[in-house]
Short mmCIF file of C-alpha atoms in Angstrom, two decimals:
data_model
loop_
_atom_site.label_atom_id
_atom_site.label_comp_id
_atom_site.label_asym_id
_atom_site.label_seq_id
_atom_site.Cartn_x
_atom_site.Cartn_y
_atom_site.Cartn_z
CA UNK A 1 42.21 98.05 -65.17
CA UNK A 2 39.13 95.82 -65.53
CA UNK A 3 41.01 93.82 -68.12
CA UNK A 4 43.93 93.17 -65.77
CA UNK A 5 41.54 92.02 -63.03
CA UNK A 6 39.80 89.81 -65.57
CA UNK A 7 43.11 88.30 -66.68
CA UNK A 8 44.17 87.64 -63.08
CA UNK A 9 40.82 85.97 -62.52
CA UNK A 10 41.39 83.92 -65.68
CA UNK A 11 44.84 82.83 -64.48
CA UNK A 12 43.40 81.71 -61.13
CA UNK A 13 40.54 79.90 -62.86
CA UNK A 14 42.98 78.13 -65.21
CA UNK A 15 45.18 77.14 -62.29
CA UNK A 16 42.24 75.61 -60.44
CA UNK A 17 40.99 73.98 -63.65
CA UNK A 18 44.38 72.41 -64.38
CA UNK A 19 44.70 71.10 -60.83
CA UNK A 20 41.14 69.72 -60.79
CA UNK A 21 41.48 68.09 -64.20
CA UNK A 22 44.83 66.58 -63.22
CA UNK A 23 43.43 65.28 -59.93
CA UNK A 24 40.41 63.72 -61.59
CA UNK A 25 42.59 62.34 -64.39
CA UNK A 26 44.36 60.16 -61.81
CA UNK A 27 40.97 58.91 -60.67
CA UNK A 28 39.51 58.37 -64.15
CA UNK A 29 42.71 56.72 -65.34
CA UNK A 30 42.30 54.10 -62.61
CA UNK A 31 38.62 53.72 -63.50
CA UNK A 32 39.44 53.29 -67.21
CA UNK A 33 42.18 50.80 -66.34
CA UNK A 34 39.75 48.90 -64.14
CA UNK A 35 37.15 48.84 -66.92
CA UNK A 36 39.67 47.55 -69.45
CA UNK A 37 40.92 44.86 -67.09
CA UNK A 38 37.43 43.87 -65.96
CA UNK A 39 37.84 45.20 -62.42
CA UNK A 40 35.84 47.76 -60.42
CA UNK A 41 38.56 50.28 -59.59
CA UNK A 42 38.57 52.77 -56.69
CA UNK A 43 35.08 52.88 -55.16
CA UNK A 44 35.60 53.31 -51.40
CA UNK A 45 36.06 57.07 -50.87
CA UNK A 46 32.73 58.84 -51.40
CA UNK A 47 30.02 57.92 -53.92
CA UNK A 48 31.55 55.89 -56.83
CA UNK A 49 34.95 56.64 -55.27
CA UNK A 50 34.70 60.28 -56.39
CA UNK A 51 36.62 61.54 -53.35
CA UNK A 52 39.59 59.29 -54.18
CA UNK A 53 41.77 62.16 -55.62
CA UNK A 54 41.23 64.08 -52.37
CA UNK A 55 42.28 61.04 -50.32
CA UNK A 56 45.33 60.57 -52.55
CA UNK A 57 46.28 64.23 -52.17
CA UNK A 58 45.99 64.12 -48.39
CA UNK A 59 48.04 60.92 -48.35
CA UNK A 60 50.77 62.56 -50.46
CA UNK A 61 51.02 65.54 -48.12
CA UNK A 62 50.97 63.44 -44.93
CA UNK A 63 53.74 61.06 -46.03
CA UNK A 64 57.23 61.48 -44.60
CA UNK A 65 59.46 63.89 -46.50
CA UNK A 66 62.80 62.22 -47.25
CA UNK A 67 65.91 64.04 -48.45
CA UNK A 68 68.48 61.35 -49.34
CA UNK A 69 71.74 61.94 -47.44
CA UNK A 70 73.91 61.78 -50.57
CA UNK A 71 71.64 63.94 -52.71
CA UNK A 72 72.18 67.51 -53.78
CA UNK A 73 69.61 69.17 -51.49
CA UNK A 74 68.93 72.36 -53.43
CA UNK A 75 68.59 70.72 -56.84
CA UNK A 76 66.63 67.85 -55.34
CA UNK A 77 63.93 70.30 -54.28
CA UNK A 78 64.25 72.39 -57.47
CA UNK A 79 63.51 69.43 -59.78
CA UNK A 80 59.82 68.83 -59.00
CA UNK A 81 59.28 72.60 -58.68
CA UNK A 82 60.49 73.19 -62.25
CA UNK A 83 58.37 70.31 -63.51
CA UNK A 84 55.25 71.71 -61.90
CA UNK A 85 55.84 75.35 -62.92
CA UNK A 86 56.55 74.56 -66.58
CA UNK A 87 53.53 72.24 -66.72
CA UNK A 88 51.28 75.05 -65.47
CA UNK A 89 52.86 77.74 -67.67
CA UNK A 90 51.72 76.31 -71.00
CA UNK A 91 48.03 77.07 -70.39
CA UNK A 92 48.68 80.82 -70.78
CA UNK A 93 48.43 80.92 -74.57
CA UNK A 94 45.58 78.47 -75.16
CA UNK A 95 42.39 80.22 -76.40
CA UNK A 96 39.53 78.91 -74.28
CA UNK A 97 36.70 80.61 -76.15
CA UNK A 98 35.76 83.46 -78.52
CA UNK A 99 36.14 87.12 -77.53
CA UNK A 100 33.68 88.53 -75.01
CA UNK A 101 32.88 92.14 -74.10
CA UNK A 102 33.71 93.25 -70.57
CA UNK A 103 33.13 96.87 -69.50
CA UNK A 104 32.86 97.97 -73.11
CA UNK A 105 36.10 96.44 -74.37
CA UNK A 106 36.63 93.21 -76.25
CA UNK A 107 38.62 90.66 -74.25
CA UNK A 108 40.21 87.45 -75.44
CA UNK A 109 39.37 84.39 -73.36
CA UNK A 110 43.08 83.74 -73.29
CA UNK A 111 45.62 84.84 -70.70
CA UNK A 112 48.13 86.14 -73.24
CA UNK A 113 47.42 86.38 -76.97
CA UNK A 114 51.09 86.65 -77.92
CA UNK A 115 51.81 86.46 -81.63
CA UNK A 116 54.18 83.51 -81.22
CA UNK A 117 51.87 81.33 -79.09
CA UNK A 118 52.82 77.98 -80.57
CA UNK A 119 56.53 78.70 -80.21
CA UNK A 120 55.91 79.66 -76.59
CA UNK A 121 54.44 76.20 -76.04
CA UNK A 122 57.46 74.59 -77.74
CA UNK A 123 59.72 76.65 -75.45
CA UNK A 124 57.87 75.65 -72.29
CA UNK A 125 57.92 71.99 -73.34
CA UNK A 126 61.66 72.14 -73.97
CA UNK A 127 62.24 73.70 -70.54
CA UNK A 128 60.08 71.01 -68.89
CA UNK A 129 62.78 68.39 -69.38
CA UNK A 130 65.01 70.24 -66.88
CA UNK A 131 62.71 69.30 -64.01
CA UNK A 132 63.23 65.63 -64.75
CA UNK A 133 66.95 65.95 -65.53
CA UNK A 134 67.84 68.02 -62.46
CA UNK A 135 65.72 65.86 -60.16
CA UNK A 136 67.14 62.65 -61.57
CA UNK A 137 70.71 63.84 -61.29
CA UNK A 138 70.36 65.38 -57.82
CA UNK A 139 68.99 62.12 -56.40
CA UNK A 140 72.49 60.64 -56.76
CA UNK A 141 71.05 57.29 -57.70
CA UNK A 142 71.97 55.24 -60.78
CA UNK A 143 68.39 54.39 -61.63
CA UNK A 144 67.26 57.98 -61.29
CA UNK A 145 70.18 59.16 -63.45
CA UNK A 146 69.35 56.59 -66.14
CA UNK A 147 65.73 57.72 -66.07
CA UNK A 148 66.76 61.37 -66.40
CA UNK A 149 69.10 60.62 -69.31
CA UNK A 150 66.40 58.63 -71.05
CA UNK A 151 63.91 61.44 -70.56
CA UNK A 152 66.23 64.03 -72.06
CA UNK A 153 67.19 61.94 -75.12
CA UNK A 154 63.58 61.03 -75.75
CA UNK A 155 62.34 64.60 -75.46
CA UNK A 156 65.06 66.06 -77.69
CA UNK A 157 64.55 63.36 -80.34
CA UNK A 158 60.80 63.79 -80.50
CA UNK A 159 60.90 67.58 -80.36
CA UNK A 160 62.37 67.58 -83.87
CA UNK A 161 59.51 65.65 -85.45
CA UNK A 162 57.05 67.63 -83.34
CA UNK A 163 58.48 70.94 -84.56
CA UNK A 164 58.39 69.75 -88.18
CA UNK A 165 54.72 68.75 -87.92
CA UNK A 166 53.91 72.10 -86.30
CA UNK A 167 55.69 73.90 -89.17
CA UNK A 168 53.26 72.25 -91.61
CA UNK A 169 50.32 73.58 -89.55
CA UNK A 170 51.90 77.05 -89.46
CA UNK A 171 52.22 76.90 -93.26
CA UNK A 172 48.53 76.10 -93.71
CA UNK A 173 47.26 78.70 -91.23
CA UNK A 174 49.90 81.35 -91.90
CA UNK A 175 50.16 82.41 -88.28
CA UNK A 176 52.17 81.58 -85.17
CA UNK A 177 49.45 82.74 -82.80
CA UNK A 178 47.24 80.00 -81.35
CA UNK A 179 44.30 82.44 -81.28
CA UNK A 180 44.59 83.04 -85.04
CA UNK A 181 45.08 79.34 -85.67
CA UNK A 182 41.79 78.54 -83.94
CA UNK A 183 39.78 81.35 -85.59
CA UNK A 184 41.27 80.25 -88.93
CA UNK A 185 39.54 76.88 -88.54
CA UNK A 186 36.04 78.35 -88.23
CA UNK A 187 35.22 78.11 -91.98
CA UNK A 188 32.62 75.67 -93.42
CA UNK A 189 30.26 76.39 -90.49
CA UNK A 190 33.03 75.70 -87.97
CA UNK A 191 34.20 72.44 -89.53
CA UNK A 192 37.35 73.48 -91.45
CA UNK A 193 39.56 71.66 -88.99
CA UNK A 194 43.24 71.25 -89.69
CA UNK A 195 43.05 67.48 -89.21
CA UNK A 196 41.40 67.30 -92.66
CA UNK A 197 44.30 69.19 -94.23
CA UNK A 198 47.03 67.63 -92.09
CA UNK A 199 46.13 64.00 -91.29
CA UNK A 200 49.76 62.84 -91.36
CA UNK A 201 50.93 65.85 -89.39
CA UNK A 202 48.27 65.16 -86.77
CA UNK A 203 49.40 61.55 -86.39
CA UNK A 204 53.04 62.60 -85.98
CA UNK A 205 52.11 65.32 -83.49
CA UNK A 206 49.97 62.90 -81.49
CA UNK A 207 52.78 60.33 -81.22
CA UNK A 208 55.25 63.07 -80.25
CA UNK A 209 52.82 64.36 -77.62
CA UNK A 210 52.83 60.90 -76.04
CA UNK A 211 56.62 60.91 -76.04
CA UNK A 212 56.89 64.45 -74.64
CA UNK A 213 54.53 63.72 -71.76
CA UNK A 214 56.35 60.45 -70.96
CA UNK A 215 53.18 58.42 -71.30
CA UNK A 216 53.02 54.73 -72.22
CA UNK A 217 54.19 53.44 -74.72
CA UNK A 218 56.96 56.03 -74.23
CA UNK A 219 57.26 55.96 -70.43
CA UNK A 220 60.82 54.65 -70.49
CA UNK A 221 62.12 57.35 -68.08
CA UNK A 222 60.10 55.74 -65.30
CA UNK A 223 59.71 52.16 -66.51
CA UNK A 224 59.24 50.34 -63.25
CA UNK A 225 60.32 46.92 -64.55
CA UNK A 226 63.82 48.18 -65.38
CA UNK A 227 64.49 51.34 -63.38
CA UNK A 228 62.39 50.90 -60.19
CA UNK A 229 60.76 54.31 -60.59
CA UNK A 230 63.09 56.05 -63.02
CA UNK A 231 63.85 59.69 -62.28
CA UNK A 232 61.59 59.84 -59.22
CA UNK A 233 62.96 56.71 -57.50
CA UNK A 234 64.29 58.70 -54.52
CA UNK A 235 61.32 61.03 -54.19
CA UNK A 236 58.64 60.80 -51.54
CA UNK A 237 55.72 62.79 -50.22
CA UNK A 238 54.49 65.85 -52.12
CA UNK A 239 57.68 66.13 -54.20
CA UNK A 240 56.77 62.82 -55.81
CA UNK A 241 53.22 64.11 -55.97
CA UNK A 242 54.41 67.14 -57.95
CA UNK A 243 56.16 64.93 -60.50
CA UNK A 244 53.10 62.74 -60.95
CA UNK A 245 50.80 65.76 -61.02
CA UNK A 246 52.96 67.56 -63.58
CA UNK A 247 52.60 64.55 -65.88
CA UNK A 248 48.81 64.75 -65.69
CA UNK A 249 48.78 68.52 -66.21
CA UNK A 250 51.06 68.05 -69.22
CA UNK A 251 48.63 65.49 -70.55
CA UNK A 252 45.73 67.93 -70.10
CA UNK A 253 47.61 70.73 -71.85
CA UNK A 254 48.90 68.61 -74.72
CA UNK A 255 45.32 67.47 -75.27
CA UNK A 256 44.35 71.16 -75.34
CA UNK A 257 47.12 71.92 -77.86
CA UNK A 258 46.11 68.97 -80.06
CA UNK A 259 42.50 70.19 -79.97
CA UNK A 260 43.54 73.74 -80.86
CA UNK A 261 46.00 72.84 -83.61
CA UNK A 262 44.12 70.07 -85.38
CA UNK A 263 40.54 69.84 -84.09
CA UNK A 264 39.40 73.42 -84.38
CA UNK A 265 39.81 74.43 -80.73
CA UNK A 266 36.48 75.79 -79.57
CA UNK A 267 34.94 75.63 -83.08
CA UNK A 268 32.08 73.18 -83.52
CA UNK A 269 29.82 72.28 -86.47
CA UNK A 270 27.16 74.92 -87.27
CA UNK A 271 28.56 77.28 -84.65
CA UNK A 272 27.60 80.31 -86.77
CA UNK A 273 23.90 79.39 -86.48
CA UNK A 274 24.27 78.90 -82.72
CA UNK A 275 26.07 82.23 -82.44
CA UNK A 276 23.17 84.11 -84.10
CA UNK A 277 20.62 82.61 -81.72
CA UNK A 278 22.43 82.92 -78.36
CA UNK A 279 23.88 85.70 -76.27
CA UNK A 280 27.59 86.43 -76.23
CA UNK A 281 28.38 85.04 -72.79
CA UNK A 282 26.29 81.92 -73.35
CA UNK A 283 27.96 81.34 -76.74
CA UNK A 284 31.42 81.70 -75.17
CA UNK A 285 30.39 79.21 -72.50
CA UNK A 286 29.17 76.71 -75.12
CA UNK A 287 32.46 77.12 -77.01
CA UNK A 288 34.39 76.50 -73.80
CA UNK A 289 32.37 73.34 -73.14
CA UNK A 290 33.05 72.13 -76.70
CA UNK A 291 36.79 72.65 -76.22
CA UNK A 292 36.67 70.84 -72.86
CA UNK A 293 34.84 67.90 -74.50
CA UNK A 294 37.59 67.61 -77.11
CA UNK A 295 40.27 67.85 -74.41
CA UNK A 296 38.59 65.20 -72.26
CA UNK A 297 38.34 62.91 -75.27
CA UNK A 298 42.08 63.20 -75.87
CA UNK A 299 42.83 62.62 -72.19
CA UNK A 300 40.71 59.48 -72.45
CA UNK A 301 42.70 58.58 -75.57
CA UNK A 302 45.92 58.82 -73.53
CA UNK A 303 44.45 56.31 -71.02
CA UNK A 304 43.14 54.12 -73.80
CA UNK A 305 46.59 53.83 -75.40
CA UNK A 306 48.24 53.26 -72.03
CA UNK A 307 46.19 50.15 -71.35
CA UNK A 308 46.39 48.87 -74.94
CA UNK A 309 49.99 49.21 -76.16
CA UNK A 310 52.97 47.84 -74.18
CA UNK A 311 56.12 49.88 -73.58
CA UNK A 312 58.70 50.22 -76.37
CA UNK A 313 62.30 49.14 -76.10
CA UNK A 314 64.74 52.05 -76.08
CA UNK A 315 66.24 51.30 -79.51
CA UNK A 316 62.74 50.94 -80.95
CA UNK A 317 61.91 54.35 -79.49
CA UNK A 318 64.97 55.95 -81.10
CA UNK A 319 64.32 54.23 -84.45
CA UNK A 320 60.72 55.40 -84.45
CA UNK A 321 61.70 58.97 -83.66
CA UNK A 322 64.66 59.44 -85.97
CA UNK A 323 64.07 57.03 -88.85
CA UNK A 324 60.29 57.06 -89.22
CA UNK A 325 58.71 60.16 -87.67
CA UNK A 326 61.39 62.67 -88.70
CA UNK A 327 61.48 61.68 -92.43
CA UNK A 328 57.68 61.44 -92.46
CA UNK A 329 57.33 64.91 -90.99
CA UNK A 330 59.79 66.33 -93.53
CA UNK A 331 57.81 64.66 -96.35
CA UNK A 332 54.62 66.05 -94.83
CA UNK A 333 56.15 69.53 -94.83
CA UNK A 334 57.24 69.17 -98.47
CA UNK A 335 53.78 67.97 -99.56
CA UNK A 336 52.12 70.86 -97.70
CA UNK A 337 54.49 73.35 -99.31
CA UNK A 338 53.90 71.94 -102.80
CA UNK A 339 50.11 72.05 -102.42
CA UNK A 340 50.23 75.63 -101.12
CA UNK A 341 52.43 76.60 -104.09
CA UNK A 342 50.11 74.92 -106.61
CA UNK A 343 47.06 76.60 -105.09
CA UNK A 344 48.50 80.08 -105.45
CA UNK B 1 59.33 100.91 -65.14
CA UNK B 2 61.12 99.44 -68.18
CA UNK B 3 64.39 100.97 -67.00
CA UNK B 4 64.08 99.19 -63.63
CA UNK B 5 63.28 95.93 -65.43
CA UNK B 6 66.28 96.43 -67.70
CA UNK B 7 68.63 96.94 -64.75
CA UNK B 8 67.25 93.91 -62.90
CA UNK B 9 67.61 91.67 -65.97
CA UNK B 10 71.11 92.95 -66.73
CA UNK B 11 72.17 92.43 -63.12
CA UNK B 12 70.87 88.85 -63.19
CA UNK B 13 72.60 88.28 -66.51
CA UNK B 14 75.99 89.60 -65.40
CA UNK B 15 75.95 87.98 -61.95
CA UNK B 16 74.90 84.59 -63.32
CA UNK B 17 77.58 84.67 -66.02
CA UNK B 18 80.24 85.52 -63.45
CA UNK B 19 79.00 82.72 -61.19
CA UNK B 20 79.00 80.39 -64.18
CA UNK B 21 82.66 81.05 -64.85
CA UNK B 22 83.81 80.82 -61.24
CA UNK B 23 81.73 77.93 -59.96
CA UNK B 24 83.78 74.76 -59.40
CA UNK B 25 80.85 72.41 -60.01
CA UNK B 26 80.14 71.98 -63.73
CA UNK B 27 76.49 71.17 -63.06
CA UNK B 28 75.95 74.52 -61.34
CA UNK B 29 77.85 76.30 -64.11
CA UNK B 30 75.36 74.96 -66.65
CA UNK B 31 72.42 76.02 -64.50
CA UNK B 32 73.85 79.55 -64.07
CA UNK B 33 74.36 79.75 -67.83
CA UNK B 34 70.69 78.81 -68.18
CA UNK B 35 69.67 81.67 -65.90
CA UNK B 36 71.87 83.94 -68.01
CA UNK B 37 70.08 82.78 -71.18
CA UNK B 38 66.70 83.48 -69.64
CA UNK B 39 67.67 87.00 -68.65
CA UNK B 40 69.00 87.62 -72.17
CA UNK B 41 65.68 86.36 -73.54
CA UNK B 42 63.97 88.83 -71.20
CA UNK B 43 66.08 91.62 -72.67
CA UNK B 44 65.03 90.52 -76.18
CA UNK B 45 61.37 90.73 -75.13
CA UNK B 46 62.01 94.26 -73.83
CA UNK B 47 63.33 95.17 -77.30
CA UNK B 48 60.01 93.84 -78.72
CA UNK B 49 61.78 90.85 -80.27
CA UNK B 50 59.55 88.08 -78.90
CA UNK B 51 60.33 85.73 -81.75
CA UNK B 52 64.06 86.00 -81.16
CA UNK B 53 63.53 85.56 -77.41
CA UNK B 54 61.51 82.37 -77.72
CA UNK B 55 63.79 80.87 -80.37
CA UNK B 56 66.73 81.71 -78.12
CA UNK B 57 65.07 79.75 -75.30
CA UNK B 58 64.05 76.80 -77.50
CA UNK B 59 67.45 76.42 -79.17
CA UNK B 60 69.90 77.35 -76.42
CA UNK B 61 68.09 76.56 -73.17
CA UNK B 62 65.89 73.78 -74.54
CA UNK B 63 68.29 71.87 -76.76
CA UNK B 64 71.95 72.81 -76.47
CA UNK B 65 72.09 73.11 -72.68
CA UNK B 66 70.22 69.82 -72.30
CA UNK B 67 73.01 68.18 -74.30
CA UNK B 68 75.59 69.93 -72.09
CA UNK B 69 73.88 68.57 -68.98
CA UNK B 70 73.74 65.17 -70.65
CA UNK B 71 77.50 65.11 -71.17
CA UNK B 72 78.16 66.35 -67.62
CA UNK B 73 75.92 63.64 -66.20
CA UNK B 74 77.59 60.89 -68.20
CA UNK B 75 81.20 61.97 -67.67
CA UNK B 76 80.55 62.64 -63.98
CA UNK B 77 82.19 66.05 -64.28
CA UNK B 78 80.26 67.44 -61.35
CA UNK B 79 82.96 66.68 -58.77
CA UNK B 80 85.05 69.84 -58.24
CA UNK B 81 88.50 69.48 -59.77
CA UNK B 82 91.41 71.87 -60.04
CA UNK B 83 92.73 72.00 -63.59
CA UNK B 84 96.49 72.23 -63.94
CA UNK B 85 97.77 73.27 -67.36
CA UNK B 86 101.31 74.01 -68.57
CA UNK B 87 102.70 77.57 -68.51
CA UNK B 88 102.51 77.75 -72.34
CA UNK B 89 98.80 76.89 -72.45
CA UNK B 90 98.10 79.40 -69.70
CA UNK B 91 100.03 82.09 -71.58
CA UNK B 92 98.08 81.39 -74.79
CA UNK B 93 94.81 81.50 -72.85
CA UNK B 94 95.67 84.88 -71.32
CA UNK B 95 96.69 86.24 -74.74
CA UNK B 96 93.46 85.06 -76.47
CA UNK B 97 91.32 86.32 -73.62
CA UNK B 98 92.87 89.76 -73.60
CA UNK B 99 92.69 90.08 -77.40
CA UNK B 100 88.99 89.18 -77.32
CA UNK B 101 88.54 91.75 -74.55
CA UNK B 102 90.37 94.32 -76.75
CA UNK B 103 88.08 93.61 -79.72
CA UNK B 104 84.96 93.90 -77.58
CA UNK B 105 86.09 97.12 -75.92
CA UNK B 106 86.97 98.75 -79.25
CA UNK B 107 83.63 97.63 -80.71
CA UNK B 108 81.82 99.16 -77.72
CA UNK B 109 83.92 102.29 -78.08
CA UNK B 110 82.86 102.70 -81.71
CA UNK B 111 79.16 102.15 -81.00
CA UNK B 112 76.94 105.19 -80.92
CA UNK B 113 74.56 104.56 -78.02
CA UNK B 114 72.55 107.67 -78.75
CA UNK B 115 70.55 105.88 -81.44
CA UNK B 116 68.62 102.90 -80.16
CA UNK B 117 67.53 100.78 -83.16
CA UNK B 118 64.61 99.40 -81.17
CA UNK B 119 63.09 102.86 -80.83
CA UNK B 120 63.44 103.51 -84.57
CA UNK B 121 61.33 100.51 -85.58
CA UNK B 122 59.02 98.85 -83.06
CA UNK B 123 58.23 95.87 -85.30
CA UNK B 124 61.86 94.96 -85.93
CA UNK B 125 61.82 91.75 -83.91
CA UNK B 126 58.42 90.38 -84.90
CA UNK B 127 58.28 87.11 -86.78
CA UNK B 128 56.70 88.66 -89.89
CA UNK B 129 59.35 91.40 -90.16
CA UNK B 130 62.09 88.85 -89.66
CA UNK B 131 60.55 86.55 -92.27
CA UNK B 132 60.35 89.35 -94.85
CA UNK B 133 64.00 90.23 -94.33
CA UNK B 134 65.14 86.59 -94.37
CA UNK B 135 63.20 85.65 -97.50
CA UNK B 136 64.03 88.80 -99.46
CA UNK B 137 67.48 90.11 -98.61
CA UNK B 138 69.07 86.97 -97.18
CA UNK B 139 67.26 84.27 -99.14
CA UNK B 140 70.30 82.37 -100.42
CA UNK B 141 72.25 82.23 -97.11
CA UNK B 142 69.04 81.25 -95.33
CA UNK B 143 68.26 78.41 -97.74
CA UNK B 144 71.86 77.18 -97.73
CA UNK B 145 71.98 77.08 -93.94
CA UNK B 146 68.62 75.31 -93.75
CA UNK B 147 69.86 72.65 -96.18
CA UNK B 148 72.98 72.36 -94.03
CA UNK B 149 70.90 71.72 -90.91
CA UNK B 150 68.70 69.23 -92.71
CA UNK B 151 71.70 67.37 -94.11
CA UNK B 152 73.27 67.17 -90.66
CA UNK B 153 70.04 65.69 -89.29
CA UNK B 154 69.85 63.14 -92.11
CA UNK B 155 73.57 62.51 -91.71
CA UNK B 156 73.15 61.42 -88.10
CA UNK B 157 70.47 58.91 -89.07
CA UNK B 158 72.62 57.45 -91.86
CA UNK B 159 75.66 57.37 -89.57
CA UNK B 160 73.66 55.31 -87.11
CA UNK B 161 72.40 52.94 -89.83
CA UNK B 162 75.89 52.15 -91.17
CA UNK B 163 77.18 51.31 -87.72
CA UNK B 164 74.44 48.76 -87.28
CA UNK B 165 75.23 47.05 -90.59
CA UNK B 166 78.88 46.52 -89.61
CA UNK B 167 77.97 44.55 -86.52
#
């Protein structure tokens, strides 16, 4: 019973964490953009503009709700809802820290330690495209439809290379569970990170993560210069807010997945020494902070790339996905397999 | 508890498949089929076959149905249309449908529902069990089909390259 209460508490905490991180990502993205373009950025609401996300949220809710007359009403509302739900679902299998003891039993700091965690994430990602497709189609607008079609082609194309690079990681760790994958990287005093074993796989996964979250240079589904706003052209008020928010939550969670798969999750150098000298709860908290640092770095990396690399053309995007990333990921898988075979 | 869950999932599955067949709008049909897939995945989870459930969702709901939606969006098939076919085609359709129904009913008739395979072995659907079976008993079919999938993927890329050279 205590465990169920703890898990419910964990779910609520993760929900609030995702929302807060997403809200402050919008703020920090504008700050990073301002820094890179030699501007100041938002600085009016609160000290250093820290209340800006709150102001943005209130603005989103207060704006007029518009249901286009020619749209499909039910699906129009369903679209952003699916986007938001699938974005929030992925956090369930991410291990946020080592096991802790609560009321005499060992508990994972993870909502669900299912033995197919990484496949669950793949499944949630592949469902996420429906939010964009349904919303884009239900708007009954050519630009929105084009954006939705682009989103679906892009996601399906990059899922292949993404899956292939994940297979290489599964081969090295020998497990489908994210919890096992992270504990498997705790060798060498917490420095046996998969990025050392899988540098090519990491690069492929990173590029695919950009494509799956629709971030620049892969933000063709909403490229404002060609498609006005892409799939969310017709959306207003909090429904638009949900789409934008889902993108930031996806970014947060893909950073978390990258950290867990390739950068050791909550493992940090010389963690075994720290573990001997600190209490269990404190150690778990330090591990959580380490994981959050890694995640925040990758979120920053998303911003960094956005303001550095311009958007691809659509044929360039398809060529990169099918002709470069897919063969590379297959080669990566073959090399991994050969090395594992030779080491036996 | 599990029995109630089973009946709820089965009800969702059956109702959504019936709605899928009878809905005039192709877009809604696809969405009802999706709901049907999810309830089937839920049934897999109840049989302790999580791996099968999640692969079912990734492959069918995540990839194949997206392509279905894609085609429906492009061909603008979402406007309700009444399909008129010749008497011969309708007769053939009725014949095929009823023979499929006959096969299914006889198969159900022959099944012994007293023995539930899921109760016999709890680990039957886990990824490790599945892997052991696939790589021991069914190694050759598995490898052949994986090469087939890979060749179809490579084939698409080459197909695309040749078209560009002709231009």
